[in-house]
CSV table of C-alpha atoms in Angstrom, one decimal:
chain,number,residue,atom,x,y,z
A,54,MET,CA,-41.6,46.6,64.1
A,55,ALA,CA,-41.0,45.3,67.6
A,56,HIS,CA,-42.1,41.8,66.6
A,57,TYR,CA,-39.6,41.9,63.6
A,58,GLN,CA,-36.8,42.9,66.0
A,59,HIS,CA,-37.8,40.2,68.3
A,60,GLU,CA,-37.4,37.6,65.5
A,61,GLN,CA,-34.0,39.1,64.6
A,62,GLU,CA,-32.8,38.8,68.1
A,63,GLY,CA,-34.1,35.2,68.4
A,64,ASP,CA,-32.2,34.1,65.3
A,65,SER,CA,-28.9,35.8,66.2
A,66,HIS,CA,-26.3,34.3,68.4
A,67,GLU,CA,-24.0,36.4,70.6
A,68,LEU,CA,-20.4,35.0,70.8
A,69,ARG,CA,-18.7,36.0,74.0
A,70,SER,CA,-15.1,35.5,75.1
A,71,THR,CA,-15.3,31.9,76.1
A,72,HIS,CA,-19.0,31.0,76.1
A,73,TYR,CA,-21.6,30.5,73.5
A,74,GLN,CA,-25.2,31.6,74.4
A,75,PRO,CA,-27.6,29.1,72.8
A,76,TYR,CA,-31.0,30.0,71.5
A,77,ASN,CA,-33.4,31.0,74.3
A,78,HIS,CA,-36.9,29.9,73.4
A,79,GLN,CA,-38.4,31.8,76.3
A,80,GLN,CA,-38.0,35.1,74.4
A,81,TYR,CA,-41.0,34.2,72.3
A,82,GLN,CA,-43.1,34.1,75.5
A,83,HIS,CA,-41.9,37.5,76.8
A,84,PRO,CA,-41.8,39.9,73.9
A,85,ALA,CA,-41.7,42.8,76.3
A,86,ARG,CA,-38.2,41.9,77.4
A,87,ILE,CA,-36.8,42.7,73.9
A,88,GLN,CA,-34.8,45.9,73.8
A,89,GLN,CA,-33.8,48.1,71.0
A,90,HIS,CA,-30.3,47.1,69.8
A,91,ASN,CA,-27.8,49.3,68.1
A,92,ALA,CA,-25.3,48.3,65.4
A,93,PHE,CA,-23.1,46.5,67.9
A,94,GLY,CA,-25.8,44.0,68.9
A,95,ASP,CA,-26.8,45.5,72.3
A,96,ASP,CA,-28.7,48.5,73.7
A,97,SER,CA,-25.6,50.5,74.6
A,98,ASP,CA,-24.5,53.6,72.8
A,99,SER,CA,-20.9,52.5,72.5
A,100,GLU,CA,-19.1,49.2,72.0
A,101,ASP,CA,-17.1,49.9,75.1
A,102,GLU,CA,-20.1,50.0,77.4
A,103,HIS,CA,-20.9,46.9,79.5
A,104,GLN,CA,-23.5,44.7,78.0
A,105,GLN,CA,-26.4,43.5,80.0
A,106,HIS,CA,-27.3,39.8,79.9
A,107,PRO,CA,-30.2,38.1,81.4
A,108,ALA,CA,-29.8,35.8,84.4
A,109,PRO,CA,-29.0,32.2,83.5
A,110,ASP,CA,-31.9,29.8,83.5
A,111,ASP,CA,-31.7,26.4,85.2
A,112,GLN,CA,-33.7,24.9,82.4
A,113,ALA,CA,-31.4,26.3,79.6
A,114,PRO,CA,-29.1,24.0,77.8
A,115,PRO,CA,-25.4,23.9,78.8
A,116,GLU,CA,-23.3,26.7,77.4
A,117,PHE,CA,-20.4,26.2,75.0
A,118,ASP,CA,-16.9,26.2,76.5
A,119,VAL,CA,-13.9,26.2,74.2
A,120,TYR,CA,-11.7,24.2,76.6
A,121,LYS,CA,-14.3,21.5,77.1
A,122,ASP,CA,-14.8,21.4,73.3
A,123,PHE,CA,-11.0,21.0,72.8
A,124,ASN,CA,-11.1,18.1,75.4
A,125,ASN,CA,-14.2,16.6,73.8
A,126,SER,CA,-16.1,16.9,77.1
A,127,GLY,CA,-18.5,19.8,76.5
A,128,VAL,CA,-21.1,21.1,74.1
A,129,ARG,CA,-19.9,21.6,70.6
A,130,TYR,CA,-19.8,25.0,69.0
A,131,THR,CA,-21.8,23.8,66.0
A,132,THR,CA,-23.4,20.6,64.9
A,133,LEU,CA,-23.3,21.2,61.2
A,134,LEU,CA,-20.0,19.3,60.7
A,135,HIS,CA,-20.1,16.9,63.7
A,136,GLY,CA,-23.7,15.8,63.9
A,137,THR,CA,-26.2,16.4,66.6
A,138,ALA,CA,-25.7,17.2,70.2
A,139,ASP,CA,-26.2,13.5,71.2
A,140,ASP,CA,-22.7,12.5,69.9
A,141,SER,CA,-19.7,10.9,71.4
A,142,LYS,CA,-19.0,14.0,73.6
A,143,HIS,CA,-22.2,13.4,75.5
A,144,GLU,CA,-21.7,9.7,75.8
A,145,HIS,CA,-19.1,10.4,78.5
A,146,HIS,CA,-21.5,12.7,80.5
A,147,GLY,CA,-24.8,11.3,81.5
A,148,ASP,CA,-26.2,14.6,82.5
A,149,HIS,CA,-26.1,15.8,78.9
A,150,GLN,CA,-27.5,12.6,77.4
A,151,SER,CA,-30.8,12.9,79.3
A,152,SER,CA,-31.4,16.4,78.0
A,153,GLY,CA,-33.4,16.7,74.8
A,154,LYS,CA,-32.5,18.7,71.7
A,155,THR,CA,-32.8,22.4,72.0
A,156,PRO,CA,-34.6,24.5,69.4
A,157,HIS,CA,-31.2,25.8,68.3
A,158,VAL,CA,-29.9,22.3,67.6
A,159,ALA,CA,-33.1,21.4,65.8
A,160,ALA,CA,-32.8,24.5,63.7
A,161,GLU,CA,-29.2,23.7,62.8
A,162,LYS,CA,-30.1,20.1,61.9
A,163,ALA,CA,-33.0,21.3,59.7
A,164,LEU,CA,-30.7,23.8,58.0
A,165,ARG,CA,-28.1,21.0,57.4
A,166,ASP,CA,-30.8,18.6,56.1
A,167,ARG,CA,-32.1,21.3,53.7
A,168,ASP,CA,-28.5,21.9,52.5
A,169,ASP,CA,-28.0,18.2,51.9
A,170,ASP,CA,-31.3,18.0,50.0
A,171,ASP,CA,-30.4,21.0,47.8
A,172,ALA,CA,-26.9,19.5,47.1
A,173,ALA,CA,-28.5,16.1,46.2
A,174,GLY,CA,-31.1,17.8,44.0
A,175,SER,CA,-28.4,19.8,42.2
A,176,PHE,CA,-26.7,16.6,41.0
A,177,ILE,CA,-29.9,15.0,39.7
A,178,GLY,CA,-29.8,14.9,35.9
A,179,ALA,CA,-26.3,16.4,35.8
A,180,PRO,CA,-24.0,14.8,33.2
A,181,ALA,CA,-21.2,12.7,34.6
A,182,SER,CA,-17.9,14.5,34.6
A,183,PRO,CA,-15.2,12.9,32.5
A,184,SER,CA,-12.5,14.1,34.9
A,185,THR,CA,-10.5,11.3,36.3
A,186,SER,CA,-9.5,13.3,39.3
A,187,HIS,CA,-13.2,13.7,40.3
A,188,ALA,CA,-13.7,10.0,39.9
A,189,ARG,CA,-10.6,9.2,42.0
A,190,LEU,CA,-12.0,11.5,44.9
A,191,GLN,CA,-15.2,9.5,45.0
A,192,PRO,CA,-14.8,6.4,47.3
A,193,GLY,CA,-17.4,4.4,45.3
A,194,LEU,CA,-15.4,4.8,42.1
A,195,MET,CA,-12.0,3.9,43.5
A,196,PRO,CA,-10.7,0.7,41.9
A,197,LYS,CA,-10.9,-2.2,44.4
A,198,PRO,CA,-8.0,-4.5,44.9
A,199,SER,CA,-10.0,-7.4,43.4
A,200,THR,CA,-10.6,-5.2,40.3
A,201,ARG,CA,-6.9,-4.5,39.9
A,202,LYS,CA,-6.1,-8.2,40.4
A,203,GLY,CA,-8.7,-9.0,37.7
A,204,ARG,CA,-7.1,-6.6,35.3
A,205,LEU,CA,-3.7,-8.0,36.0
A,206,ALA,CA,-5.1,-11.5,35.5
A,207,GLN,CA,-6.6,-10.4,32.2
A,208,LEU,CA,-3.4,-8.9,31.1
A,209,LYS,CA,-1.5,-12.0,32.0
A,210,SER,CA,-4.0,-14.2,30.3
A,211,GLY,CA,-3.8,-12.0,27.2
A,212,LYS,CA,0.0,-12.4,27.2
A,213,ASN,CA,-0.4,-16.2,27.7
A,214,ARG,CA,-2.9,-16.3,24.9
A,215,TRP,CA,-0.4,-14.5,22.6
A,216,LYS,CA,2.3,-16.9,23.6
A,217,ILE,CA,0.1,-19.9,23.0
A,218,GLY,CA,-1.0,-18.5,19.7
A,219,SER,CA,2.6,-18.0,18.7
A,220,VAL,CA,3.5,-21.6,19.6
A,221,ILE,CA,0.4,-22.9,17.7
A,222,ALA,CA,1.3,-20.8,14.7
A,223,PHE,CA,4.9,-22.0,14.8
A,224,LEU,CA,3.8,-25.7,15.0
A,225,ILE,CA,1.4,-25.2,12.1
A,226,ILE,CA,4.1,-23.6,10.0
A,227,ALA,CA,6.5,-26.4,11.0
A,228,CYS,CA,4.0,-29.0,10.0
A,229,VAL,CA,3.3,-27.3,6.7
A,230,GLY,CA,7.0,-27.1,6.0
A,231,VAL,CA,7.5,-30.8,6.8
A,232,VAL,CA,4.5,-31.7,4.5
A,233,VAL,CA,5.8,-29.5,1.7
A,234,PHE,CA,9.3,-31.0,2.2
A,235,LEU,CA,7.9,-34.5,1.9
A,236,LEU,CA,5.5,-33.9,-0.9
A,237,VAL,CA,7.6,-31.7,-3.2
A,238,PRO,CA,9.2,-33.9,-5.9
A,239,ARG,CA,13.0,-33.8,-6.5
A,240,GLN,CA,14.8,-33.9,-9.7
A,241,PRO,CA,16.3,-37.3,-10.7
A,242,PHE,CA,19.9,-37.3,-11.8
A,243,ILE,CA,22.1,-39.6,-14.0
A,244,SER,CA,23.5,-42.3,-11.9
A,245,PHE,CA,27.3,-42.3,-11.4
A,246,GLU,CA,27.2,-46.0,-10.4
A,247,ASN,CA,26.2,-47.1,-13.9
A,248,PRO,CA,27.4,-44.6,-16.6
A,249,PRO,CA,25.6,-44.4,-19.9
A,250,THR,CA,26.5,-46.8,-22.7
A,251,LEU,CA,25.8,-46.9,-26.5
A,252,VAL,CA,24.6,-50.2,-27.9
A,253,ARG,CA,24.7,-51.1,-31.7
A,254,LYS,CA,21.5,-52.1,-33.4
A,255,GLU,CA,21.3,-54.7,-36.1
A,256,GLU,CA,19.2,-52.6,-38.3
A,257,ASN,CA,21.0,-49.3,-37.9
A,258,ASN,CA,20.7,-47.8,-41.4
A,259,LEU,CA,24.4,-47.0,-41.4
A,260,VAL,CA,25.5,-44.4,-44.0
A,261,PHE,CA,29.0,-42.9,-44.5
A,262,SER,CA,29.3,-40.8,-47.6
A,263,ALA,CA,32.2,-38.7,-48.8
A,264,LYS,CA,30.1,-37.1,-51.6
A,265,ASP,CA,28.6,-33.7,-51.3
A,266,PRO,CA,27.3,-33.4,-48.7
A,267,THR,CA,29.8,-35.3,-46.6
A,268,ARG,CA,27.9,-37.0,-43.9
A,269,PHE,CA,27.3,-40.0,-41.7
A,270,SER,CA,24.1,-41.3,-40.0
A,271,PHE,CA,23.0,-44.5,-38.2
A,272,ASP,CA,20.7,-45.6,-35.3
A,273,ALA,CA,21.8,-46.8,-31.9
A,274,THR,CA,20.5,-47.4,-28.4
A,275,LEU,CA,21.4,-45.5,-25.4
A,276,ASP,CA,21.2,-47.2,-22.0
A,277,ILE,CA,21.1,-44.7,-19.1
A,278,VAL,CA,20.2,-45.1,-15.4
A,279,LEU,CA,18.5,-42.3,-13.4
A,280,ASP,CA,18.7,-41.9,-9.6
A,281,GLY,CA,15.4,-40.7,-8.1
A,282,ARG,CA,16.0,-41.9,-4.6
A,283,THR,CA,16.4,-38.3,-3.3
A,284,SER,CA,12.6,-37.8,-3.5
A,285,TYR,CA,10.2,-39.1,-0.8
A,286,LEU,CA,7.5,-39.7,-3.4
A,287,PRO,CA,7.7,-41.3,-6.8
A,288,THR,CA,8.7,-38.6,-9.4
A,289,LEU,CA,6.7,-38.3,-12.6
A,290,VAL,CA,9.0,-37.5,-15.5
A,291,ARG,CA,7.7,-36.2,-18.8
A,292,ASP,CA,9.3,-35.3,-22.2
A,293,PHE,CA,12.5,-37.2,-21.5
A,294,ARG,CA,15.1,-36.7,-24.3
A,295,ALA,CA,18.8,-37.5,-24.7
A,296,ILE,CA,21.4,-35.5,-26.7
A,297,VAL,CA,24.9,-36.9,-27.5
A,298,SER,CA,27.7,-34.6,-28.4
A,299,ASP,CA,31.4,-35.1,-29.5
A,300,LEU,CA,34.0,-33.7,-27.1
A,301,GLY,CA,37.3,-34.9,-28.4
A,302,VAL,CA,37.8,-33.3,-31.8
A,303,THR,CA,37.3,-29.6,-31.0
A,304,SER,CA,37.6,-27.5,-27.9
A,305,GLY,CA,33.8,-27.3,-27.8
A,306,THR,CA,31.0,-29.8,-28.1
A,307,ILE,CA,29.4,-30.7,-31.4
A,308,GLN,CA,26.0,-32.5,-31.3
A,309,VAL,CA,26.1,-35.8,-33.2
A,310,ALA,CA,22.9,-37.6,-32.0
A,311,LYS,CA,19.6,-37.1,-30.2
A,312,SER,CA,16.6,-39.2,-29.1
A,313,LYS,CA,14.0,-40.2,-31.7
A,314,ARG,CA,11.1,-39.6,-29.4
A,315,ALA,CA,10.3,-38.3,-26.0
A,316,MET,CA,9.6,-40.7,-23.1
A,317,ALA,CA,7.4,-40.5,-20.0
A,318,PHE,CA,8.0,-42.7,-16.9
A,319,THR,CA,8.0,-42.7,-13.1
A,320,ALA,CA,11.3,-42.6,-11.3
A,321,SER,CA,11.5,-44.9,-8.3
A,322,THR,CA,12.3,-43.6,-4.9
A,323,ARG,CA,13.8,-46.9,-3.6
A,324,ASN,CA,15.9,-48.2,-6.5
A,325,LEU,CA,17.7,-46.9,-9.6
A,326,THR,CA,15.6,-46.4,-12.7
A,327,PRO,CA,17.2,-47.9,-15.9
A,328,LEU,CA,16.1,-46.5,-19.2
A,329,THR,CA,16.7,-47.4,-22.8
A,330,THR,CA,16.1,-44.9,-25.5
A,331,ASP,CA,16.7,-44.9,-29.3
A,332,VAL,CA,19.0,-42.3,-30.6
A,333,HIS,CA,19.8,-41.3,-34.1
A,334,PHE,CA,23.3,-40.2,-35.1
A,335,GLU,CA,23.7,-37.7,-37.9
A,336,TYR,CA,26.5,-35.3,-39.0
A,337,SER,CA,27.2,-33.3,-42.1
A,338,ALA,CA,30.3,-31.6,-43.4
A,339,LYS,CA,31.5,-29.7,-46.5
A,340,LEU,CA,34.5,-31.8,-47.3
A,341,PRO,CA,35.7,-35.4,-46.5
A,342,SER,CA,38.7,-33.8,-44.9
A,343,ASP,CA,36.6,-32.6,-42.0
A,344,ASN,CA,38.2,-33.7,-38.7
A,345,LEU,CA,35.0,-34.9,-37.0
A,346,TRP,CA,33.9,-36.9,-40.1
A,347,GLN,CA,37.4,-38.5,-40.4
A,348,THR,CA,37.5,-39.4,-36.7
A,349,TRP,CA,34.0,-41.0,-36.8
A,350,ARG,CA,34.9,-42.8,-40.1
A,351,GLN,CA,37.9,-44.5,-38.4
A,352,ALA,CA,36.1,-45.2,-35.2
A,353,CYS,CA,33.2,-46.9,-37.0
A,354,GLY,CA,35.5,-49.0,-39.4
A,355,ASN,CA,35.3,-52.7,-39.8
A,356,ILE,CA,36.5,-54.4,-36.6
A,357,ALA,CA,38.3,-57.3,-38.5
A,358,GLU,CA,40.2,-54.9,-40.7
A,359,SER,CA,41.1,-52.8,-37.7
A,360,THR,CA,42.5,-55.7,-35.7
A,361,LYS,CA,46.3,-56.1,-35.7
A,362,ASN,CA,48.0,-58.8,-33.6
A,363,GLY,CA,44.8,-59.4,-31.8
A,364,THR,CA,44.3,-55.7,-30.9
A,365,ILE,CA,41.5,-53.6,-32.2
A,366,THR,CA,43.1,-50.4,-33.5
A,367,ARG,CA,39.8,-48.5,-34.0
A,368,PRO,CA,40.1,-45.1,-32.1
A,369,SER,CA,37.7,-44.5,-29.2
A,370,LEU,CA,35.3,-41.5,-28.9
A,371,GLN,CA,34.9,-38.9,-26.2
A,372,LEU,CA,31.2,-38.1,-25.7
A,373,VAL,CA,28.9,-36.0,-23.6
A,374,VAL,CA,25.4,-37.3,-22.8
A,375,LEU,CA,22.8,-34.6,-21.9
A,376,VAL,CA,19.3,-35.4,-20.7
A,377,GLN,CA,16.4,-33.0,-20.7
A,378,PHE,CA,13.0,-33.6,-19.1
A,379,SER,CA,10.2,-32.0,-17.0
A,380,VAL,CA,9.0,-33.2,-13.6
A,381,VAL,CA,5.3,-33.0,-12.6
A,382,GLY,CA,5.1,-30.6,-9.7
A,383,MET,CA,8.2,-28.6,-10.7
A,384,LEU,CA,8.5,-25.6,-12.9
A,385,GLY,CA,10.6,-25.4,-16.0
A,386,THR,CA,12.7,-28.0,-17.9
A,387,LYS,CA,15.3,-29.9,-15.9
A,388,SER,CA,18.5,-31.3,-17.2
A,389,ASP,CA,21.6,-33.3,-16.3
A,390,SER,CA,24.7,-34.3,-18.2
A,391,THR,CA,27.7,-36.6,-17.9
A,392,GLN,CA,30.8,-37.3,-19.8
A,393,ILE,CA,31.7,-40.8,-21.0
A,394,ASN,CA,35.3,-41.5,-22.2
A,395,ASN,CA,36.8,-44.2,-24.4
A,396,VAL,CA,33.5,-45.1,-26.0
A,397,GLY,CA,33.5,-47.5,-29.0
A,398,CYS,CA,31.5,-46.5,-32.1
A,399,PRO,CA,28.0,-48.1,-31.9
A,400,ALA,CA,28.2,-48.9,-35.6
A,401,GLU,CA,30.5,-50.9,-37.9
A,402,LEU,CA,31.2,-50.4,-41.6
A,403,PRO,CA,31.2,-53.5,-43.8
A,404,ALA,CA,34.4,-55.1,-44.8
A,405,GLY,CA,36.0,-53.4,-47.9
A,406,ALA,CA,34.3,-50.0,-47.2
A,407,PRO,CA,36.5,-47.4,-48.8
A,408,SER,CA,38.6,-45.2,-46.6
A,409,TYR,CA,39.1,-41.6,-47.5
């Protein structure tokens, strides 16, 4: 029991008003000096009684002084947070540097090392915390300036790549648009420089009949010029047809002729494209008194019989020429029309033909 109390006294430290009594290793050599202590840590019967302390030993380590500790010139109160006794405080005092570590300092250092080992072992195998605040408190995980600069550089490079990609996409779209603009064919139109004309044929199979059915028919040639210079590439025209209608007799148009056959050709992009197509005129009415039939009968009369004082008195015609065709590379049927005025009849009745 005495030995147990001896160990308890050896491990305890008695804090006085201004001095700290370090561990005295000589107590292990003199167990007889150990006294029975009460609950207040001494052998007195009351906490008011004066405590008895052994005489200071010359070989004992220096005592702790709070004023020296505040001025960084004395022994530290504890070495758990500030290292061993051989720290910067003892560097200014040569008398303390020569002294070795006391058993109390060694015990505190062993306790601190054991706590560090336990703390390190407790983190082995523990899962990493996803908390960003814990990561920010660790110096090793703090983002370095070079890392932040690298991220900024990556962000800038990403923006630059987006800008470069946008420019490249714009250039590609522009090039495709230019190519499409150049390659897409354009519709040719009837030239206004050379209006269409009707030409009489020698073998025209002319027929004017007042019998039932009242009708007329003959063949002629239509000369027409197309303008395909608006296209950058030659335009392939298919199924070209012409339709001729009368415009002067009624308020509307009445078809009187159309092409015999469809044509296919290539419209030039540098010059006008002249065309000649055969058209067949044909019209039927119920009575010879029909206005359209009478107009065409007079317009196609014999020229010699219709000349008076050197002037041909045959009436002229007001016609509309409509062309319909398809273009390779374009959808649907294209068309264009023009009006021709004061047109002479492309046919002539023989002399002595009856007039109705």
